[in-house]
Amino acid sequence: MKKERKNLYIALTIFLILLLTGLTVGLTLYFLNNISEFIIIFAISYPFMLITYFSLRYVYQHFENTSKGKISFLIGYILRFVSIIGALGFSLLYLFLTSGIEAPSIYYIFIAPILFTIGYIVGILFK
């Protein structure tokens, strides 16, 4: 139990540092170049990254070779899939509605996969 709590604190510290870094970069881009897409897409993708991490944590806590373990694996897998599709979909919807589908703004869509990769790696390392 103590190791699980320690791993949770380490993971949440990493996520807090990532949040502060993303907000710092986003606010810097906004105040220096008047680019608001980064911070908004980061804010859209960040909660979905947390869902990805906690779904991995849920799967590893309830992973066993029974029907309950198989159901928890399926629930975690579906949550990760839905969160990835949701974050990418909401980010594209935001860019579409603000006419940001042009060349410089569309590259901010890569924020979501980067955050999911970080969330997945942290979920695997600190399960």
PDB file of C-alpha atoms in Angstrom:
ATOM      1  CA  MET A   1       0.000   0.000   0.000  1.00  0.00           C
ATOM      2  CA  LYS A   2       2.835   2.374   0.829  1.00  0.00           C
ATOM      3  CA  LYS A   3       4.513   1.779  -2.543  1.00  0.00           C
ATOM      4  CA  GLU A   4       1.223   2.401  -4.399  1.00  0.00           C
ATOM      5  CA  ARG A   5       0.742   5.687  -2.576  1.00  0.00           C
ATOM      6  CA  LYS A   6       4.342   6.706  -3.331  1.00  0.00           C
ATOM      7  CA  ASN A   7       3.856   5.894  -7.028  1.00  0.00           C
ATOM      8  CA  LEU A   8       0.626   7.906  -7.070  1.00  0.00           C
ATOM      9  CA  TYR A   9       2.380  10.915  -5.540  1.00  0.00           C
ATOM     10  CA  ILE A  10       5.228  10.690  -8.045  1.00  0.00           C
ATOM     11  CA  ALA A  11       2.806  10.446 -10.971  1.00  0.00           C
ATOM     12  CA  LEU A  12       0.699  13.349  -9.724  1.00  0.00           C
ATOM     13  CA  THR A  13       3.867  15.418  -9.262  1.00  0.00           C
ATOM     14  CA  ILE A  14       4.851  14.687 -12.862  1.00  0.00           C
ATOM     15  CA  PHE A  15       1.370  15.705 -14.028  1.00  0.00           C
ATOM     16  CA  LEU A  16       1.498  18.892 -11.983  1.00  0.00           C
ATOM     17  CA  ILE A  17       4.886  19.797 -13.463  1.00  0.00           C
ATOM     18  CA  LEU A  18       3.511  19.048 -16.932  1.00  0.00           C
ATOM     19  CA  LEU A  19       0.476  21.245 -16.240  1.00  0.00           C
ATOM     20  CA  LEU A  20       2.624  24.137 -15.068  1.00  0.00           C
ATOM     21  CA  THR A  21       4.950  23.751 -18.060  1.00  0.00           C
ATOM     22  CA  GLY A  22       2.050  23.662 -20.517  1.00  0.00           C
ATOM     23  CA  LEU A  23       0.388  26.681 -18.960  1.00  0.00           C
ATOM     24  CA  THR A  24       3.679  28.593 -18.950  1.00  0.00           C
ATOM     25  CA  VAL A  25       4.313  27.832 -22.619  1.00  0.00           C
ATOM     26  CA  GLY A  26       0.704  28.627 -23.519  1.00  0.00           C
ATOM     27  CA  LEU A  27       0.622  31.916 -21.653  1.00  0.00           C
ATOM     28  CA  THR A  28       3.992  32.903 -23.096  1.00  0.00           C
ATOM     29  CA  LEU A  29       2.744  32.231 -26.623  1.00  0.00           C
ATOM     30  CA  TYR A  30      -0.433  34.126 -25.888  1.00  0.00           C
ATOM     31  CA  PHE A  31       1.185  37.226 -24.443  1.00  0.00           C
ATOM     32  CA  LEU A  32       4.118  37.408 -26.860  1.00  0.00           C
ATOM     33  CA  ASN A  33       2.502  36.382 -30.151  1.00  0.00           C
ATOM     34  CA  ASN A  34      -1.244  36.466 -29.401  1.00  0.00           C
ATOM     35  CA  ILE A  35      -1.557  32.723 -30.095  1.00  0.00           C
ATOM     36  CA  SER A  36      -4.331  31.255 -27.976  1.00  0.00           C
ATOM     37  CA  GLU A  37      -4.710  27.886 -29.714  1.00  0.00           C
ATOM     38  CA  PHE A  38      -1.912  26.189 -27.776  1.00  0.00           C
ATOM     39  CA  ILE A  39      -3.297  26.869 -24.324  1.00  0.00           C
ATOM     40  CA  ILE A  40      -6.866  25.975 -25.283  1.00  0.00           C
ATOM     41  CA  ILE A  41      -5.909  22.702 -26.979  1.00  0.00           C
ATOM     42  CA  PHE A  42      -3.644  21.907 -24.038  1.00  0.00           C
ATOM     43  CA  ALA A  43      -6.562  22.566 -21.680  1.00  0.00           C
ATOM     44  CA  ILE A  44      -8.786  20.318 -23.793  1.00  0.00           C
ATOM     45  CA  SER A  45      -6.269  17.446 -23.900  1.00  0.00           C
ATOM     46  CA  TYR A  46      -4.972  17.545 -20.326  1.00  0.00           C
ATOM     47  CA  PRO A  47      -8.053  16.038 -18.572  1.00  0.00           C
ATOM     48  CA  PHE A  48      -8.171  13.253 -21.138  1.00  0.00           C
ATOM     49  CA  MET A  49      -4.516  12.469 -20.361  1.00  0.00           C
ATOM     50  CA  LEU A  50      -5.456  12.099 -16.693  1.00  0.00           C
ATOM     51  CA  ILE A  51      -8.292   9.754 -17.675  1.00  0.00           C
ATOM     52  CA  THR A  52      -5.763   7.678 -19.613  1.00  0.00           C
ATOM     53  CA  TYR A  53      -3.463   7.449 -16.595  1.00  0.00           C
ATOM     54  CA  PHE A  54      -6.207   6.556 -14.141  1.00  0.00           C
ATOM     55  CA  SER A  55      -7.682   3.961 -16.507  1.00  0.00           C
ATOM     56  CA  LEU A  56      -4.268   2.282 -16.672  1.00  0.00           C
ATOM     57  CA  ARG A  57      -4.008   2.453 -12.896  1.00  0.00           C
ATOM     58  CA  TYR A  58      -7.492   0.917 -12.576  1.00  0.00           C
ATOM     59  CA  VAL A  59      -6.607  -1.929 -14.926  1.00  0.00           C
ATOM     60  CA  TYR A  60      -3.405  -2.760 -13.052  1.00  0.00           C
ATOM     61  CA  GLN A  61      -5.121  -2.719  -9.663  1.00  0.00           C
ATOM     62  CA  HIS A  62      -7.877  -5.085 -10.795  1.00  0.00           C
ATOM     63  CA  PHE A  63      -5.843  -7.244 -13.170  1.00  0.00           C
ATOM     64  CA  GLU A  64      -6.459 -10.892 -12.521  1.00  0.00           C
ATOM     65  CA  ASN A  65      -7.360 -13.896 -14.613  1.00  0.00           C
ATOM     66  CA  THR A  66     -11.036 -13.900 -13.723  1.00  0.00           C
ATOM     67  CA  SER A  67     -14.098 -12.467 -15.364  1.00  0.00           C
ATOM     68  CA  LYS A  68     -13.828  -9.335 -13.177  1.00  0.00           C
ATOM     69  CA  GLY A  69     -10.233  -8.824 -14.346  1.00  0.00           C
ATOM     70  CA  LYS A  70     -11.249  -9.230 -17.970  1.00  0.00           C
ATOM     71  CA  ILE A  71     -14.097  -6.751 -17.553  1.00  0.00           C
ATOM     72  CA  SER A  72     -11.804  -4.214 -15.866  1.00  0.00           C
ATOM     73  CA  PHE A  73      -9.291  -4.634 -18.700  1.00  0.00           C
ATOM     74  CA  LEU A  74     -12.060  -4.025 -21.238  1.00  0.00           C
ATOM     75  CA  ILE A  75     -13.326  -0.963 -19.344  1.00  0.00           C
ATOM     76  CA  GLY A  76      -9.810   0.494 -19.130  1.00  0.00           C
ATOM     77  CA  TYR A  77      -9.164  -0.152 -22.806  1.00  0.00           C
ATOM     78  CA  ILE A  78     -12.456   1.474 -23.833  1.00  0.00           C
ATOM     79  CA  LEU A  79     -11.777   4.486 -21.573  1.00  0.00           C
ATOM     80  CA  ARG A  80      -8.355   5.022 -23.141  1.00  0.00           C
ATOM     81  CA  PHE A  81      -9.759   4.717 -26.652  1.00  0.00           C
ATOM     82  CA  VAL A  82     -12.657   7.081 -25.960  1.00  0.00           C
ATOM     83  CA  SER A  83     -10.372   9.627 -24.285  1.00  0.00           C
ATOM     84  CA  ILE A  84      -7.976   9.649 -27.243  1.00  0.00           C
ATOM     85  CA  ILE A  85     -10.784  10.039 -29.759  1.00  0.00           C
ATOM     86  CA  GLY A  86     -12.517  12.631 -27.550  1.00  0.00           C
ATOM     87  CA  ALA A  87      -9.459  14.833 -27.117  1.00  0.00           C
ATOM     88  CA  LEU A  88      -8.554  14.715 -30.803  1.00  0.00           C
ATOM     89  CA  GLY A  89     -12.164  15.300 -31.790  1.00  0.00           C
ATOM     90  CA  PHE A  90     -12.674  18.247 -29.462  1.00  0.00           C
ATOM     91  CA  SER A  91      -9.341  19.753 -30.511  1.00  0.00           C
ATOM     92  CA  LEU A  92     -10.232  19.463 -34.200  1.00  0.00           C
ATOM     93  CA  LEU A  93     -13.700  20.836 -33.497  1.00  0.00           C
ATOM     94  CA  TYR A  94     -12.197  23.844 -31.732  1.00  0.00           C
ATOM     95  CA  LEU A  95      -9.778  24.464 -34.593  1.00  0.00           C
ATOM     96  CA  PHE A  96     -12.559  24.068 -37.136  1.00  0.00           C
ATOM     97  CA  LEU A  97     -14.874  26.478 -35.328  1.00  0.00           C
ATOM     98  CA  THR A  98     -12.161  29.109 -34.914  1.00  0.00           C
ATOM     99  CA  SER A  99     -10.916  28.725 -38.503  1.00  0.00           C
ATOM    100  CA  GLY A 100      -7.598  27.368 -37.271  1.00  0.00           C
ATOM    101  CA  ILE A 101      -7.350  24.533 -39.769  1.00  0.00           C
ATOM    102  CA  GLU A 102      -4.653  26.412 -41.672  1.00  0.00           C
ATOM    103  CA  ALA A 103      -0.978  25.488 -41.689  1.00  0.00           C
ATOM    104  CA  PRO A 104       0.399  27.157 -38.557  1.00  0.00           C
ATOM    105  CA  SER A 105      -2.503  26.359 -36.222  1.00  0.00           C
ATOM    106  CA  ILE A 106      -3.171  22.776 -37.295  1.00  0.00           C
ATOM    107  CA  TYR A 107       0.178  21.679 -35.874  1.00  0.00           C
ATOM    108  CA  TYR A 108      -1.187  22.223 -32.376  1.00  0.00           C
ATOM    109  CA  ILE A 109      -3.227  19.076 -32.888  1.00  0.00           C
ATOM    110  CA  PHE A 110      -0.059  17.134 -32.032  1.00  0.00           C
ATOM    111  CA  ILE A 111      -0.405  18.269 -28.415  1.00  0.00           C
ATOM    112  CA  ALA A 112      -3.021  15.591 -27.693  1.00  0.00           C
ATOM    113  CA  PRO A 113      -0.960  12.574 -28.882  1.00  0.00           C
ATOM    114  CA  ILE A 114       2.094  13.872 -27.042  1.00  0.00           C
ATOM    115  CA  LEU A 115       0.113  14.210 -23.818  1.00  0.00           C
ATOM    116  CA  PHE A 116      -1.364  10.735 -24.252  1.00  0.00           C
ATOM    117  CA  THR A 117       2.068   9.279 -24.784  1.00  0.00           C
ATOM    118  CA  ILE A 118       3.270  10.943 -21.585  1.00  0.00           C
ATOM    119  CA  GLY A 119       0.162   9.784 -19.696  1.00  0.00           C
ATOM    120  CA  TYR A 120       0.594   6.238 -20.975  1.00  0.00           C
ATOM    121  CA  ILE A 121       4.292   6.096 -20.097  1.00  0.00           C
ATOM    122  CA  VAL A 122       3.658   7.495 -16.608  1.00  0.00           C
ATOM    123  CA  GLY A 123       0.809   4.996 -16.225  1.00  0.00           C
ATOM    124  CA  ILE A 124       3.045   2.106 -17.165  1.00  0.00           C
ATOM    125  CA  LEU A 125       5.969   3.228 -14.995  1.00  0.00           C
ATOM    126  CA  PHE A 126       3.998   4.215 -11.880  1.00  0.00           C
ATOM    127  CA  LYS A 127       1.117   1.774 -11.896  1.00  0.00           C
TER     128      LYS A 127
END
